[in-house]
Amino acid sequence: MEIRCLLLFFLPLTLEALAPAEEFFDVLGTGLREWRLVFRGTAYINKSMYTAYKDGSNVPAVVRDSCRQTNWTQACDTHYRNADALNHWNNVVEVLLGVLDGGKLAKTAVFKGDHTSYMNWFSESHYINSCWADLKGQHPNYFAIQGHDTANRRFFISHNYNGCQNDAGWVVVVDHLNKQCDWEKDEAFPIIKYAAGEKYENWNTGNFLNADALVVFVKYSGGNSIVG
Ligand SMILES: *[C@@H]1O[C@H](CO)[C@@H](O)[C@H](O)[C@H]1NC(C)=O
Ligand SMILES: *[C@@H]1O[C@H](CO)[C@@H](O)[C@H](O)[C@H]1NC(C)=O
């Protein structure tokens, strides 16, 4: 009896410990379910992904289970925002961005989470590594979730601008029906374009693919993970 009381007394009742276990996944195959799914943005649904991420206003009140898990072959046709996780951005040590294409995580990028907010972790200064080998040590002209605000280029890592024909970069969410450059024109939005190889490309002529979704996971300090 005495022992039980002591255990209860010392139980670390942090917010993350109270997060539902089904929100945690073994995204990188380490054997630990340590990544909490906090966002999924879906391509071509004609609803702003940036707004969905920022305040959830484009996200349905009830989101299908298929949008809240990591079996990437399942169909999802809305954005998903984990409001609890994004509104309580505490003790985050790492953030993982994933680019989903054809039922697979085509690209991942990992960022430092300490001293960040849910809006500013996606940046040059918090970048750790990714599938784009040449990104380290670069100074992209845009590297932010907000990206190029007036052009609605979000989750944007741009190598350079120099007139539409010469623009080059790694990844972008074109978040409206854009009329500005040929490389970002399409019939619906958001368009998620990513450099398919290991380096940045010219948006017009380079090896780019259009992804199905973007996903964001966080890892917390204090070992809040589930083994198995
Ligand atoms: C993933 O979802 C598909 C489609 O619902 C299903 O056929 C498959 O068995 C699932 N895979 C796993 C590992 O659960
Ligand atoms: C998105 O908008 C375009 C242009 O209005 C339309 O052609 C397309 O069918 C829409 N797609 C969806 C999924 O709503």
Coordinates of C-alpha atoms and ligand atoms in Angstrom, one line a residue:
M1 CA 0.0 0.0 0.0
E2 CA 2.7 2.4 1.0
I3 CA 4.7 1.6 -2.1
R4 CA 1.7 2.1 -4.4
C5 CA 1.2 5.6 -2.9
L6 CA 4.8 6.5 -3.4
L7 CA 4.7 5.4 -7.0
L8 CA 1.6 7.6 -7.7
F9 CA 3.3 10.5 -6.0
F10 CA 6.3 10.3 -8.3
L11 CA 4.5 9.6 -11.5
P12 CA 5.5 12.3 -14.1
L13 CA 2.2 13.7 -15.0
T14 CA 3.4 15.8 -17.9
L15 CA 1.1 16.7 -20.8
E16 CA 2.9 14.2 -23.1
A17 CA 2.5 11.4 -20.7
L18 CA -1.2 12.0 -21.0
A19 CA -1.2 12.0 -24.8
P20 CA -3.1 9.0 -26.2
A21 CA -0.8 6.1 -27.0
E22 CA -2.4 5.6 -30.5
E23 CA -1.0 9.0 -31.6
F24 CA 2.6 7.6 -31.3
F25 CA 4.4 5.7 -34.2
D26 CA 7.7 4.1 -35.0
V27 CA 8.2 6.2 -38.1
L28 CA 11.8 5.5 -38.7
G29 CA 11.8 1.8 -37.8
T30 CA 13.8 2.1 -34.6
G31 CA 11.6 -0.3 -32.6
L32 CA 10.3 2.6 -30.5
R33 CA 6.9 4.3 -31.0
E34 CA 8.4 7.7 -30.1
W35 CA 6.9 10.0 -32.8
R36 CA 3.6 11.7 -32.2
L37 CA 1.6 12.5 -35.3
V38 CA 0.7 16.2 -35.1
F39 CA -0.3 17.1 -38.7
R40 CA -1.1 15.7 -42.1
G41 CA -1.7 18.0 -45.0
T42 CA -3.3 16.5 -48.1
A43 CA -2.6 17.5 -51.7
Y44 CA -5.3 18.7 -54.2
I45 CA -8.3 19.1 -51.9
N46 CA -8.6 22.9 -52.6
K47 CA -8.2 23.8 -49.0
S48 CA -5.2 25.7 -47.6
M49 CA -2.7 23.5 -45.9
Y50 CA -1.0 26.5 -44.2
T51 CA -4.3 27.6 -42.6
A52 CA -5.0 24.1 -41.6
Y53 CA -1.6 23.8 -39.9
K54 CA -1.8 27.3 -38.3
D55 CA -5.2 27.3 -36.8
G56 CA -7.1 24.3 -38.0
S57 CA -9.8 26.3 -39.7
N58 CA -9.7 24.0 -42.8
V59 CA -9.9 20.8 -40.9
P60 CA -13.2 18.9 -40.4
A61 CA -14.4 18.5 -36.8
V62 CA -14.1 14.7 -37.2
V63 CA -11.2 13.4 -39.3
R64 CA -11.2 9.8 -40.6
D65 CA -9.0 7.3 -38.8
S66 CA -7.1 6.8 -42.1
C67 CA -5.7 10.3 -41.8
R68 CA -4.4 9.8 -38.2
Q69 CA -2.2 6.8 -38.7
T70 CA 0.9 5.6 -40.6
N71 CA -0.4 3.0 -42.9
W72 CA 0.3 5.2 -45.8
T73 CA -1.6 3.2 -48.4
Q74 CA -4.9 4.1 -46.7
A75 CA -6.9 6.9 -48.4
C76 CA -7.2 10.3 -46.7
D77 CA -9.0 13.2 -48.3
T78 CA -8.8 16.0 -45.6
H79 CA -6.2 17.8 -43.6
Y80 CA -5.6 16.6 -40.1
R81 CA -4.4 18.8 -37.2
N82 CA -3.6 17.4 -33.8
A83 CA -4.8 20.5 -31.9
D84 CA -3.7 19.2 -28.5
A85 CA -0.1 18.6 -29.7
L86 CA 0.3 21.9 -31.6
N87 CA -1.4 24.0 -29.0
H88 CA 0.8 22.5 -26.2
W89 CA 4.2 22.6 -27.9
N90 CA 6.2 21.7 -24.8
N91 CA 9.3 19.5 -24.3
V92 CA 9.7 18.8 -28.0
V93 CA 13.2 17.6 -28.8
E94 CA 12.9 16.8 -32.4
V95 CA 10.4 17.4 -35.3
L96 CA 10.1 15.1 -38.3
L97 CA 8.7 16.2 -41.7
G98 CA 7.7 13.5 -44.1
V99 CA 6.8 13.7 -47.7
L100 CA 4.3 11.0 -48.7
D101 CA 4.1 9.7 -52.2
G102 CA 2.6 6.5 -53.6
G103 CA 1.9 5.1 -50.2
K104 CA 5.5 5.6 -49.0
L105 CA 7.5 8.1 -47.1
A106 CA 9.5 9.4 -50.0
K107 CA 11.5 12.0 -48.1
T108 CA 12.1 12.8 -44.4
A109 CA 13.8 15.8 -42.7
V110 CA 14.6 16.1 -39.0
F111 CA 14.8 19.3 -37.0
K112 CA 15.8 20.3 -33.5
G113 CA 12.7 21.0 -31.4
D114 CA 14.1 22.7 -28.3
H115 CA 13.5 26.4 -28.1
T116 CA 11.0 26.3 -30.9
S117 CA 7.3 27.0 -31.4
Y118 CA 5.0 25.0 -33.6
M119 CA 5.5 27.7 -36.3
N120 CA 9.2 28.2 -36.4
W121 CA 11.0 24.8 -36.1
F122 CA 11.1 24.4 -39.9
S123 CA 14.2 26.5 -40.4
E124 CA 17.8 26.6 -41.4
S125 CA 18.9 27.0 -37.8
H126 CA 17.0 24.0 -36.5
Y127 CA 17.7 21.7 -39.4
I128 CA 19.6 18.5 -38.5
N129 CA 19.4 16.2 -41.6
S130 CA 17.3 14.9 -44.4
C131 CA 17.2 12.8 -47.6
W132 CA 18.5 15.9 -49.4
A133 CA 22.3 15.5 -48.9
D134 CA 23.2 18.9 -50.2
L135 CA 20.9 20.9 -47.9
K136 CA 23.3 20.9 -45.0
G137 CA 25.3 24.1 -44.9
Q138 CA 23.2 25.9 -47.5
H139 CA 21.6 29.2 -46.9
P140 CA 18.2 28.9 -48.6
N141 CA 16.5 32.2 -49.5
Y142 CA 13.3 30.7 -48.0
F143 CA 13.3 28.0 -45.3
A144 CA 10.0 28.4 -43.3
I145 CA 6.5 27.1 -42.9
Q146 CA 5.2 30.5 -43.7
G147 CA 7.5 30.6 -46.7
H148 CA 6.9 33.3 -49.3
D149 CA 3.7 34.7 -47.8
T150 CA 2.4 36.8 -50.7
A151 CA 3.0 34.0 -53.2
N152 CA 1.4 31.3 -50.9
R153 CA 4.5 29.1 -51.1
R154 CA 4.5 27.3 -47.8
F155 CA 6.7 24.7 -46.1
F156 CA 9.1 26.2 -48.5
I157 CA 12.8 25.4 -48.9
S158 CA 14.0 27.6 -51.8
H159 CA 17.6 27.6 -53.0
N160 CA 17.2 30.8 -55.1
Y161 CA 14.9 33.0 -57.0
N162 CA 16.0 34.6 -60.3
G163 CA 12.9 34.9 -62.4
C164 CA 10.5 32.0 -62.7
Q165 CA 12.7 30.2 -65.2
N166 CA 15.6 30.0 -62.9
D167 CA 13.9 29.4 -59.5
A168 CA 15.3 26.4 -57.7
G169 CA 14.8 24.5 -54.5
W170 CA 14.0 21.4 -52.5
V171 CA 10.3 21.4 -51.4
V172 CA 7.3 23.6 -51.6
V173 CA 3.5 23.6 -50.9
V174 CA 1.9 25.8 -53.5
D175 CA -1.1 26.7 -51.4
H176 CA -3.6 28.3 -53.8
L177 CA -4.3 28.3 -57.6
N178 CA -1.2 30.2 -58.5
K179 CA -0.9 32.3 -61.6
Q180 CA 2.6 33.5 -61.0
C181 CA 5.1 31.0 -62.4
D182 CA 4.5 28.1 -64.8
W183 CA 6.1 25.6 -62.4
E184 CA 3.4 26.1 -59.8
K185 CA 0.4 26.0 -62.1
D186 CA -2.1 23.1 -61.6
E187 CA -5.8 22.4 -61.6
A188 CA -6.1 22.1 -57.9
F189 CA -4.2 22.9 -54.7
P190 CA -2.3 22.4 -52.4
I191 CA 0.5 21.2 -54.7
I192 CA 3.3 19.5 -52.9
K193 CA 6.4 19.5 -55.0
Y194 CA 9.6 17.9 -53.9
A195 CA 13.0 17.3 -55.4
A196 CA 13.1 13.6 -56.1
G197 CA 16.8 13.1 -55.9
E198 CA 19.3 14.1 -53.2
K199 CA 19.9 17.7 -54.3
Y200 CA 18.0 20.9 -55.1
E201 CA 16.6 21.3 -58.6
N202 CA 15.3 24.0 -61.0
W203 CA 11.5 24.0 -60.4
N204 CA 10.9 24.1 -64.2
T205 CA 13.4 21.6 -65.6
G206 CA 14.5 19.5 -62.5
N207 CA 13.6 16.1 -61.3
F208 CA 10.5 17.0 -59.2
L209 CA 7.6 14.9 -58.1
N210 CA 4.2 15.8 -56.8
A211 CA 3.5 14.3 -53.4
D212 CA 0.2 13.1 -51.9
A213 CA 0.7 14.5 -48.4
L214 CA 3.0 16.1 -45.9
V215 CA 3.2 14.7 -42.4
V216 CA 4.7 16.2 -39.2
F217 CA 5.7 14.3 -36.1
V218 CA 7.3 15.4 -32.8
K219 CA 9.5 13.5 -30.3
Y220 CA 9.4 14.6 -26.7
S221 CA 12.1 14.8 -24.1
G222 CA 11.8 12.5 -21.1
G223 CA 11.5 9.3 -23.1
N224 CA 7.8 9.4 -23.6
S225 CA 7.8 6.5 -26.1
I226 CA 6.1 3.2 -26.3
V227 CA 8.2 0.1 -26.8
G228 CA 7.0 -2.4 -29.4
Ligands
LIG1 C1 -2.8 -0.9 -44.6 O1 -4.1 -0.6 -45.1 C2 -4.4 -1.4 -46.2 C3 -5.7 -0.9 -46.8 O2 -6.7 -0.7 -45.8 C4 -4.6 -2.9 -45.7 O3 -4.9 -3.7 -46.8 C5 -3.2 -3.3 -45.1 O4 -3.4 -4.6 -44.5 C6 -2.8 -2.4 -44.0 N1 -1.4 -2.7 -43.6 C7 -1.1 -2.9 -42.4 C8 0.3 -3.2 -42.1 O5 -1.9 -2.8 -41.4
LIG2 C1 -10.4 22.0 -57.1 O1 -10.7 23.2 -57.8 C2 -10.6 23.0 -59.3 C3 -10.8 24.4 -59.9 O2 -11.9 25.0 -59.4 C4 -11.6 22.0 -59.7 O3 -11.5 21.8 -61.1 C5 -11.3 20.7 -59.0 O4 -12.3 19.7 -59.4 C6 -11.4 20.9 -57.5 N1 -11.0 19.7 -56.8 C7 -11.5 19.3 -55.7 C8 -11.0 18.0 -55.2 O5 -12.3 19.9 -55.1

